[in-house]
């Protein structure tokens, strides 16, 4: 059975692209049934359209609460009957109003190791910690999102990246994104073929 994925994005969508490519090349037994962005200008929406996947811009209304938005988002996502909801560069914290609608089915990608650097700018913060001699490695993890905890749900996969002497932030970030693209697809393949 081909797993149905709804992918939530907020920006470039390079991780979405990794999923779309894997599906198209039969490296992932799944299909992206919808891509939803809270930001109308997210390039990931263009990536979805180029792949023939429904691409929906779904911004929060200024006058609505976080819970009201999440309830509308949950209704929209549920309409696509996803097996998994994949947060790939999704930059909003989701409340339990949304999460409770998809128990054990919301998956997040975070560019840091479990327990390290939760929240935004994790790549830059890890790099700064290395520069300060506090860490010698960082990494990437894929985890479930059972509750409103930030980047701290049950880990499905994680992999370390050791910093290289003299490495620039840009070079390190490129290695992180390459690992994200691989680890996310591998994890989804494991989940969807189980
Ligand atoms: C990625 O590092 C992702 O983990 C983070 O946002 C970055 C952008 O990802 N949350 P993408 O290119 O939009 O997939």
Coordinates of C-alpha atoms and ligand atoms in Angstrom, one line a residue:
X1 CA 0.0 0.0 0.0
X2 CA 1.5 3.4 -1.0
X3 CA 1.6 5.6 2.0
X4 CA 0.0 9.0 1.7
X5 CA 2.1 11.9 2.8
X6 CA 1.1 15.5 3.5
X7 CA 4.2 17.7 3.7
X8 CA 4.1 21.0 5.6
X9 CA 6.7 23.6 4.6
X10 CA 7.6 27.2 5.2
X11 CA 10.4 28.0 2.8
X12 CA 12.8 26.6 0.2
X13 CA 11.5 23.1 0.3
X14 CA 14.8 21.2 -0.4
X15 CA 13.7 18.5 2.0
X16 CA 10.3 18.3 0.2
X17 CA 12.2 18.0 -3.1
X18 CA 14.2 15.1 -1.7
X19 CA 10.9 13.3 -0.9
X20 CA 9.4 14.2 -4.2
X21 CA 12.5 12.9 -6.1
X22 CA 12.5 9.7 -4.0
X23 CA 8.9 9.0 -4.8
X24 CA 9.4 9.7 -8.5
X25 CA 12.4 7.4 -8.6
X26 CA 10.6 4.6 -6.6
X27 CA 13.1 4.9 -3.8
X28 CA 10.2 5.7 -1.4
X29 CA 7.0 3.7 -1.5
X30 CA 4.8 6.8 -0.8
X31 CA 3.1 9.6 -2.5
X32 CA 2.9 13.2 -1.6
X33 CA -0.8 14.0 -1.7
X34 CA -0.5 17.7 -0.7
X35 CA 2.1 20.3 0.2
X36 CA 0.9 23.1 2.5
X37 CA 2.8 26.2 3.4
X38 CA 2.0 28.8 6.0
X39 CA 4.0 31.2 3.9
X40 CA 2.5 32.1 0.5
X41 CA 5.9 32.9 -1.0
X42 CA 7.6 29.6 -0.1
X43 CA 9.5 28.3 -3.0
X44 CA 8.5 24.8 -1.9
X45 CA 5.1 25.5 -3.3
X46 CA 6.6 25.9 -6.7
X47 CA 8.5 22.6 -6.3
X48 CA 5.2 20.9 -5.5
X49 CA 3.4 22.4 -8.6
X50 CA 6.3 21.4 -10.8
X51 CA 5.8 17.8 -9.5
X52 CA 2.1 18.0 -10.1
X53 CA 1.3 17.8 -6.4
X54 CA -1.5 20.0 -4.9
X55 CA 0.3 23.0 -3.4
X56 CA -1.7 25.1 -0.9
X57 CA -0.8 28.4 0.6
X58 CA -2.4 28.5 4.1
X59 CA -1.3 31.5 6.1
X60 CA -2.5 32.3 9.6
X61 CA -5.2 35.0 9.7
X62 CA -4.1 38.0 11.8
X63 CA -7.2 37.9 13.8
X64 CA -7.3 34.2 14.7
X65 CA -5.6 32.5 17.6
X66 CA -2.9 29.8 17.3
X67 CA -5.5 27.2 18.3
X68 CA -8.0 28.5 15.7
X69 CA -5.4 28.3 13.0
X70 CA -4.3 24.9 14.0
X71 CA -7.9 23.6 14.0
X72 CA -8.4 24.9 10.4
X73 CA -5.0 23.4 9.4
X74 CA -5.9 20.1 10.9
X75 CA -9.2 20.0 9.0
X76 CA -7.5 20.9 5.8
X77 CA -4.8 18.2 6.3
X78 CA -7.3 15.5 7.4
X79 CA -9.1 16.0 4.2
X80 CA -6.2 14.5 2.4
X81 CA -6.3 11.4 4.6
X82 CA -2.5 11.3 5.3
X83 CA -0.8 8.3 6.7
X84 CA 2.0 10.7 7.8
X85 CA 2.2 14.5 8.2
X86 CA 5.8 15.5 7.5
X87 CA 7.1 18.8 8.9
X88 CA 9.9 19.6 6.4
X89 CA 11.2 23.1 7.1
X90 CA 7.9 24.0 8.8
X91 CA 8.6 26.9 11.0
X92 CA 5.5 27.1 13.2
X93 CA 5.0 25.4 16.6
X94 CA 1.9 23.1 16.3
X95 CA -0.4 23.0 19.2
X96 CA -2.2 19.9 20.6
X97 CA -5.3 21.0 18.7
X98 CA -3.4 19.9 15.5
X99 CA -1.2 17.2 16.9
X100 CA -4.1 15.3 18.6
X101 CA -5.8 14.9 15.2
X102 CA -2.8 12.8 13.9
X103 CA -1.6 10.7 16.8
X104 CA 1.8 9.0 16.1
X105 CA 1.7 10.4 12.5
X106 CA 3.4 13.8 12.7
X107 CA 7.1 13.6 11.8
X108 CA 9.6 16.4 12.2
X109 CA 13.1 16.9 10.8
X110 CA 15.5 18.9 12.9
X111 CA 19.1 19.9 12.0
X112 CA 20.6 19.0 15.4
X113 CA 21.2 15.9 17.6
X114 CA 18.6 14.8 20.1
X115 CA 18.6 17.1 23.1
X116 CA 20.9 19.7 21.5
X117 CA 19.9 23.0 20.0
X118 CA 16.1 22.8 19.9
X119 CA 14.3 25.6 18.2
X120 CA 15.3 27.9 15.3
X121 CA 18.8 28.5 13.9
X122 CA 20.0 25.2 15.2
X123 CA 22.7 24.9 12.5
X124 CA 24.2 28.3 13.2
X125 CA 24.0 27.7 17.0
X126 CA 25.8 24.4 16.7
X127 CA 28.5 26.0 14.5
X128 CA 29.0 28.8 17.1
X129 CA 29.3 26.2 19.8
X130 CA 32.0 24.4 17.8
X131 CA 33.8 27.7 17.2
X132 CA 33.7 28.2 21.0
X133 CA 35.2 24.8 21.6
X134 CA 32.0 23.5 23.3
X135 CA 31.1 20.7 20.8
X136 CA 33.0 18.7 18.2
X137 CA 30.0 17.4 16.3
X138 CA 26.3 18.1 15.5
X139 CA 23.9 16.2 13.3
X140 CA 20.3 15.7 12.2
X141 CA 17.4 13.9 13.7
X142 CA 13.9 12.8 12.6
X143 CA 11.4 12.5 15.4
X144 CA 7.7 12.1 16.1
X145 CA 5.8 15.1 17.4
X146 CA 3.4 13.7 20.0
X147 CA 3.0 17.0 21.9
X148 CA 3.9 20.6 22.0
X149 CA 7.5 19.9 23.1
X150 CA 10.0 21.7 20.8
X151 CA 12.2 19.3 18.8
X152 CA 12.1 16.7 21.6
X153 CA 9.8 13.9 20.5
X154 CA 10.6 10.2 20.3
X155 CA 13.6 9.9 17.9
X156 CA 13.1 7.9 14.8
X157 CA 16.6 8.4 13.4
X158 CA 19.6 10.6 14.0
X159 CA 23.1 10.8 12.6
X160 CA 26.2 12.8 13.7
X161 CA 28.3 15.2 11.6
X162 CA 31.8 15.9 12.9
X163 CA 33.0 19.4 12.2
X164 CA 36.0 19.7 10.0
X165 CA 39.0 22.0 10.9
X166 CA 38.6 25.4 9.2
X167 CA 35.2 24.6 7.9
X168 CA 33.0 27.6 7.1
X169 CA 29.4 27.8 8.2
X170 CA 28.2 27.6 4.6
X171 CA 30.2 24.4 4.0
X172 CA 28.9 22.9 7.3
X173 CA 25.3 23.9 6.4
X174 CA 25.6 22.2 3.0
X175 CA 26.7 19.0 4.7
X176 CA 23.8 19.2 7.2
X177 CA 21.2 19.7 4.4
X178 CA 22.7 16.8 2.4
X179 CA 22.3 14.6 5.5
X180 CA 18.8 15.9 6.1
X181 CA 17.7 14.9 2.6
X182 CA 19.1 11.4 2.9
X183 CA 18.0 10.7 6.5
X184 CA 14.5 12.0 6.0
X185 CA 13.9 9.8 3.0
X186 CA 15.5 6.7 4.6
X187 CA 13.3 7.2 7.7
X188 CA 10.2 7.6 5.7
X189 CA 11.0 4.5 3.6
X190 CA 11.5 2.5 6.8
X191 CA 8.2 3.7 8.2
X192 CA 6.2 3.3 5.0
X193 CA 7.5 -0.2 4.2
X194 CA 7.1 -1.5 7.7
Ligands
LIG1 C1 16.1 22.8 7.2 O1 17.4 22.8 7.8 C2 15.1 22.2 8.1 O2 15.5 21.2 8.9 C3 14.8 23.4 8.9 O3 14.6 24.4 7.9 C4 15.6 24.2 6.9 C5 15.0 24.5 5.5 O4 14.6 23.3 5.0 N1 13.6 23.3 9.7 P1 14.0 23.2 3.5 O5 15.1 23.5 2.5 O6 12.9 24.3 3.4 O7 13.5 21.8 3.4

